[in-house]
């Protein structure tokens, strides 16, 4: 079966299906490649092929002119009139959502002439990854790679139906919160501005034409106007109240990497485990658009995907989850702990594992505080990036989270400026992110610079920047600013018996100055015996996803020892 070319298309197709484009100048290779793609994906995608970059550029330009969707481009590196890396870099500018794979043959990754541009392209975000060329029909290794990237692309295609549809004013602060919660909890949704043609149609069908608050429409047609976080979570099937027993061996407070790792190890070893989370699965890490240095995920993974996989892993082992539920207090009665929560239920347990994480510090600038969610954002939800296509945005912070946010925003924004108080990024940011930032033409880093004021009538319009070295202030136009600085732990609700450092982080192990027992504390045990702390909320922790997950898993061994010692399970 010959694959279609740019000029051939199934005449029986009634709609313009998204396109997969394959490029290779070897006639045998492109024949097999096209056959494989048509055979496996031809019912849902149009498969087009080319044997030179010039032909591929013509196809891509035609797709853009016709308003078609480009899902995936696979190209060999060595073409008669250019390179695959150059072609994929051009694709990113024209179709930022399209997935881009460089095709290589077995063993070719060991050749520097191919390996070096491939690594550079991945590092600069021009290439998503590589795919080994199929060497026989039904090459499942090849198809596994293709399917994974098509799955990612489908998640970025706003034209497809979703579990939920959100309609609101684009600058509505509550709408931003709803989009952020849905994104971080990996709930498929589509957003329409209230005044857009699509938005007005949804409101008319939902009989909410006059609504000014956010409107959420479920796939089954049920409508929620201005939903609370709990109502939103219930709409997509999350558990917000405990069902059945409220007695557990381990209660984990927080569903970030450390809490999820603790839940996986505790429940897999037979401990009755519950996780309560006040907002979204994944915590702060769940907002990361791409984590590339986490062990085992060779092409990177979004924070939300990593968190979802961990949650599913823990759930299969028997962990119970309660979302949109905030812990309010801890009390003790003998060897049992009792957690009160915002959903009015009290949880009894033998051990408490604190994994609440941290939130970003506020700018504390009155003119900007009133614009929170309306151009001023704390953290960086991937759902916001496309809103600022072709616009000017700023990122405040010099850590990995700020770097990841800037790189993701640069795929859409006209200009991204990173503001850093330090003289360099090397002390606070991973090298791979610094290299990626350096390679982005639309990202600028301004050192020794901070925000001191801003303006906006209902939405951010400008920022006032102060450069420390000169003392000069400058007013710049700004459509959005994403603040990712500092770390404020969620520990205000803890009892006085749990010692904290001067910044509010929980003190653990031998560092505790108020340990009450003769036995020494466990490494991750707080000054209240039986209450452990892991991850970012712990004093002295390394603020990295891998270290947080490691602490959560290691702490469970100490939890076992504590429970055996107190014979409470």
PDB file of N, CA and C in Angstrom, residues 375-377 380 384-396 402 405-419 442-446 451 459-461 463 465 476-483:
ATOM      1  N   UNK A 375      -3.514  38.522  35.181  1.00  0.00           N
ATOM      2  CA  UNK A 375      -2.228  38.950  34.643  1.00  0.00           C
ATOM      3  C   UNK A 375      -1.090  38.754  35.612  1.00  0.00           C
ATOM      4  N   UNK A 376      -1.389  38.614  36.901  1.00  0.00           N
ATOM      5  CA  UNK A 376      -0.371  38.339  37.925  1.00  0.00           C
ATOM      6  C   UNK A 376      -0.628  36.940  38.461  1.00  0.00           C
ATOM      7  N   UNK A 377       0.344  36.057  38.295  1.00  0.00           N
ATOM      8  CA  UNK A 377       0.157  34.653  38.651  1.00  0.00           C
ATOM      9  C   UNK A 377       1.282  34.195  39.573  1.00  0.00           C
ATOM     10  N   UNK A 380       3.087  28.719  37.816  1.00  0.00           N
ATOM     11  CA  UNK A 380       2.919  28.783  36.363  1.00  0.00           C
ATOM     12  C   UNK A 380       2.160  27.558  35.885  1.00  0.00           C
ATOM     13  N   UNK A 384      -2.122  28.366  31.159  1.00  0.00           N
ATOM     14  CA  UNK A 384      -2.165  29.796  30.892  1.00  0.00           C
ATOM     15  C   UNK A 384      -1.305  30.212  29.699  1.00  0.00           C
ATOM     16  N   UNK A 385      -0.369  29.363  29.279  1.00  0.00           N
ATOM     17  CA  UNK A 385       0.617  29.781  28.285  1.00  0.00           C
ATOM     18  C   UNK A 385      -0.022  30.229  26.981  1.00  0.00           C
ATOM     19  N   UNK A 386      -0.971  29.456  26.473  1.00  0.00           N
ATOM     20  CA  UNK A 386      -1.553  29.764  25.167  1.00  0.00           C
ATOM     21  C   UNK A 386      -2.361  31.054  25.186  1.00  0.00           C
ATOM     22  N   UNK A 387      -2.849  31.454  26.338  1.00  0.00           N
ATOM     23  CA  UNK A 387      -3.587  32.717  26.448  1.00  0.00           C
ATOM     24  C   UNK A 387      -2.733  33.905  26.045  1.00  0.00           C
ATOM     25  N   UNK A 388      -1.417  33.750  26.189  1.00  0.00           N
ATOM     26  CA  UNK A 388      -0.531  34.885  25.949  1.00  0.00           C
ATOM     27  C   UNK A 388       0.276  34.723  24.671  1.00  0.00           C
ATOM     28  N   UNK A 389      -0.320  34.064  23.713  1.00  0.00           N
ATOM     29  CA  UNK A 389       0.303  33.918  22.399  1.00  0.00           C
ATOM     30  C   UNK A 389       0.530  35.293  21.775  1.00  0.00           C
ATOM     31  N   UNK A 390       1.777  35.524  21.349  1.00  0.00           N
ATOM     32  CA  UNK A 390       2.120  36.785  20.705  1.00  0.00           C
ATOM     33  C   UNK A 390       2.200  37.974  21.636  1.00  0.00           C
ATOM     34  N   UNK A 391       2.247  37.740  22.941  1.00  0.00           N
ATOM     35  CA  UNK A 391       2.231  38.846  23.904  1.00  0.00           C
ATOM     36  C   UNK A 391       3.510  38.861  24.727  1.00  0.00           C
ATOM     37  N   UNK A 392       3.607  39.831  25.629  1.00  0.00           N
ATOM     38  CA  UNK A 392       4.825  40.059  26.403  1.00  0.00           C
ATOM     39  C   UNK A 392       4.614  39.616  27.843  1.00  0.00           C
ATOM     40  N   UNK A 393       5.430  38.677  28.297  1.00  0.00           N
ATOM     41  CA  UNK A 393       5.269  38.153  29.655  1.00  0.00           C
ATOM     42  C   UNK A 393       6.603  38.185  30.395  1.00  0.00           C
ATOM     43  N   UNK A 394       6.512  38.204  31.726  1.00  0.00           N
ATOM     44  CA  UNK A 394       7.685  38.212  32.593  1.00  0.00           C
ATOM     45  C   UNK A 394       7.610  37.026  33.549  1.00  0.00           C
ATOM     46  N   UNK A 395       8.770  36.503  33.904  1.00  0.00           N
ATOM     47  CA  UNK A 395       8.885  35.427  34.887  1.00  0.00           C
ATOM     48  C   UNK A 395       9.836  35.901  35.965  1.00  0.00           C
ATOM     49  N   UNK A 396       9.413  35.828  37.223  1.00  0.00           N
ATOM     50  CA  UNK A 396      10.244  36.256  38.335  1.00  0.00           C
ATOM     51  C   UNK A 396      10.764  35.030  39.063  1.00  0.00           C
ATOM     52  N   UNK A 402      11.091  28.333  37.631  1.00  0.00           N
ATOM     53  CA  UNK A 402      11.041  29.544  36.804  1.00  0.00           C
ATOM     54  C   UNK A 402      11.580  29.267  35.408  1.00  0.00           C
ATOM     55  N   UNK A 405       9.034  27.290  33.434  1.00  0.00           N
ATOM     56  CA  UNK A 405       7.909  28.149  33.050  1.00  0.00           C
ATOM     57  C   UNK A 405       8.291  29.041  31.871  1.00  0.00           C
ATOM     58  N   UNK A 406       9.480  29.622  31.912  1.00  0.00           N
ATOM     59  CA  UNK A 406       9.915  30.525  30.844  1.00  0.00           C
ATOM     60  C   UNK A 406      10.015  29.794  29.510  1.00  0.00           C
ATOM     61  N   UNK A 407      10.580  28.607  29.523  1.00  0.00           N
ATOM     62  CA  UNK A 407      10.727  27.829  28.287  1.00  0.00           C
ATOM     63  C   UNK A 407       9.361  27.476  27.715  1.00  0.00           C
ATOM     64  N   UNK A 408       8.435  27.089  28.586  1.00  0.00           N
ATOM     65  CA  UNK A 408       7.095  26.731  28.109  1.00  0.00           C
ATOM     66  C   UNK A 408       6.363  27.956  27.572  1.00  0.00           C
ATOM     67  N   UNK A 409       6.454  29.070  28.263  1.00  0.00           N
ATOM     68  CA  UNK A 409       5.788  30.291  27.816  1.00  0.00           C
ATOM     69  C   UNK A 409       6.352  30.776  26.488  1.00  0.00           C
ATOM     70  N   UNK A 410       7.655  30.550  26.283  1.00  0.00           N
ATOM     71  CA  UNK A 410       8.312  31.028  25.058  1.00  0.00           C
ATOM     72  C   UNK A 410       7.772  30.351  23.808  1.00  0.00           C
ATOM     73  N   UNK A 411       7.112  29.209  23.967  1.00  0.00           N
ATOM     74  CA  UNK A 411       6.520  28.536  22.811  1.00  0.00           C
ATOM     75  C   UNK A 411       5.341  29.325  22.250  1.00  0.00           C
ATOM     76  N   UNK A 412       4.804  30.237  23.045  1.00  0.00           N
ATOM     77  CA  UNK A 412       3.613  30.973  22.642  1.00  0.00           C
ATOM     78  C   UNK A 412       3.824  32.487  22.660  1.00  0.00           C
ATOM     79  N   UNK A 413       4.469  32.998  23.697  1.00  0.00           N
ATOM     80  CA  UNK A 413       4.602  34.444  23.864  1.00  0.00           C
ATOM     81  C   UNK A 413       5.570  35.042  22.845  1.00  0.00           C
ATOM     82  N   UNK A 414       5.343  36.300  22.532  1.00  0.00           N
ATOM     83  CA  UNK A 414       6.261  37.019  21.653  1.00  0.00           C
ATOM     84  C   UNK A 414       7.593  37.249  22.351  1.00  0.00           C
ATOM     85  N   UNK A 415       7.532  37.594  23.633  1.00  0.00           N
ATOM     86  CA  UNK A 415       8.741  37.893  24.400  1.00  0.00           C
ATOM     87  C   UNK A 415       8.574  37.443  25.834  1.00  0.00           C
ATOM     88  N   UNK A 416       9.582  36.763  26.361  1.00  0.00           N
ATOM     89  CA  UNK A 416       9.607  36.329  27.759  1.00  0.00           C
ATOM     90  C   UNK A 416      10.850  36.918  28.410  1.00  0.00           C
ATOM     91  N   UNK A 417      10.654  37.612  29.518  1.00  0.00           N
ATOM     92  CA  UNK A 417      11.782  38.192  30.250  1.00  0.00           C
ATOM     93  C   UNK A 417      11.838  37.585  31.638  1.00  0.00           C
ATOM     94  N   UNK A 418      12.985  37.007  31.985  1.00  0.00           N
ATOM     95  CA  UNK A 418      13.197  36.443  33.322  1.00  0.00           C
ATOM     96  C   UNK A 418      13.878  37.496  34.177  1.00  0.00           C
ATOM     97  N   UNK A 419      13.298  37.780  35.330  1.00  0.00           N
ATOM     98  CA  UNK A 419      13.862  38.759  36.267  1.00  0.00           C
ATOM     99  C   UNK A 419      14.501  38.026  37.438  1.00  0.00           C
ATOM    100  N   UNK A 442      13.577  34.360  21.912  1.00  0.00           N
ATOM    101  CA  UNK A 442      12.572  35.263  22.498  1.00  0.00           C
ATOM    102  C   UNK A 442      12.580  35.256  24.024  1.00  0.00           C
ATOM    103  N   UNK A 443      13.659  34.740  24.639  1.00  0.00           N
ATOM    104  CA  UNK A 443      13.805  34.811  26.099  1.00  0.00           C
ATOM    105  C   UNK A 443      14.993  35.708  26.444  1.00  0.00           C
ATOM    106  N   UNK A 444      14.751  36.662  27.321  1.00  0.00           N
ATOM    107  CA  UNK A 444      15.810  37.533  27.826  1.00  0.00           C
ATOM    108  C   UNK A 444      15.906  37.360  29.334  1.00  0.00           C
ATOM    109  N   UNK A 445      17.123  37.361  29.858  1.00  0.00           N
ATOM    110  CA  UNK A 445      17.333  37.297  31.309  1.00  0.00           C
ATOM    111  C   UNK A 445      17.894  38.635  31.774  1.00  0.00           C
ATOM    112  N   UNK A 446      17.209  39.249  32.730  1.00  0.00           N
ATOM    113  CA  UNK A 446      17.689  40.509  33.307  1.00  0.00           C
ATOM    114  C   UNK A 446      18.115  40.244  34.746  1.00  0.00           C
ATOM    115  N   UNK A 451      10.817  43.700  40.570  1.00  0.00           N
ATOM    116  CA  UNK A 451       9.607  44.482  40.345  1.00  0.00           C
ATOM    117  C   UNK A 451       9.306  45.301  41.600  1.00  0.00           C
ATOM    118  N   UNK A 459      -6.781  44.289  34.528  1.00  0.00           N
ATOM    119  CA  UNK A 459      -5.798  43.336  34.014  1.00  0.00           C
ATOM    120  C   UNK A 459      -4.446  44.033  33.965  1.00  0.00           C
ATOM    121  N   UNK A 460      -3.381  43.257  34.185  1.00  0.00           N
ATOM    122  CA  UNK A 460      -2.033  43.831  34.204  1.00  0.00           C
ATOM    123  C   UNK A 460      -1.728  44.544  32.892  1.00  0.00           C
ATOM    124  N   UNK A 461      -1.134  45.748  33.013  1.00  0.00           N
ATOM    125  CA  UNK A 461      -0.762  46.521  31.837  1.00  0.00           C
ATOM    126  C   UNK A 461       0.719  46.896  31.826  1.00  0.00           C
ATOM    127  N   UNK A 463       4.668  47.050  34.332  1.00  0.00           N
ATOM    128  CA  UNK A 463       5.474  46.781  35.523  1.00  0.00           C
ATOM    129  C   UNK A 463       6.546  47.858  35.648  1.00  0.00           C
ATOM    130  N   UNK A 465      10.284  48.230  36.925  1.00  0.00           N
ATOM    131  CA  UNK A 465      11.447  47.412  37.255  1.00  0.00           C
ATOM    132  C   UNK A 465      12.555  48.288  37.821  1.00  0.00           C
ATOM    133  N   UNK A 476       7.756  49.187  32.036  1.00  0.00           N
ATOM    134  CA  UNK A 476       7.683  48.380  30.816  1.00  0.00           C
ATOM    135  C   UNK A 476       6.267  47.838  30.646  1.00  0.00           C
ATOM    136  N   UNK A 477       5.835  47.718  29.394  1.00  0.00           N
ATOM    137  CA  UNK A 477       4.534  47.115  29.115  1.00  0.00           C
ATOM    138  C   UNK A 477       4.591  45.631  29.424  1.00  0.00           C
ATOM    139  N   UNK A 478       3.522  45.092  30.014  1.00  0.00           N
ATOM    140  CA  UNK A 478       3.491  43.674  30.394  1.00  0.00           C
ATOM    141  C   UNK A 478       2.064  43.156  30.316  1.00  0.00           C
ATOM    142  N   UNK A 479       1.901  42.008  29.680  1.00  0.00           N
ATOM    143  CA  UNK A 479       0.595  41.360  29.633  1.00  0.00           C
ATOM    144  C   UNK A 479       0.416  40.370  30.773  1.00  0.00           C
ATOM    145  N   UNK A 480       1.519  39.840  31.304  1.00  0.00           N
ATOM    146  CA  UNK A 480       1.435  38.872  32.406  1.00  0.00           C
ATOM    147  C   UNK A 480       2.770  38.784  33.110  1.00  0.00           C
ATOM    148  N   UNK A 481       2.721  38.433  34.382  1.00  0.00           N
ATOM    149  CA  UNK A 481       3.932  38.140  35.147  1.00  0.00           C
ATOM    150  C   UNK A 481       3.671  36.891  35.978  1.00  0.00           C
ATOM    151  N   UNK A 482       4.598  35.952  35.909  1.00  0.00           N
ATOM    152  CA  UNK A 482       4.507  34.695  36.654  1.00  0.00           C
ATOM    153  C   UNK A 482       5.581  34.720  37.734  1.00  0.00           C
ATOM    154  N   UNK A 483       5.160  34.642  38.987  1.00  0.00           N
ATOM    155  CA  UNK A 483       6.072  34.790  40.122  1.00  0.00           C
ATOM    156  C   UNK A 483       6.394  33.423  40.706  1.00  0.00           C
TER     157      UNK A 483
END
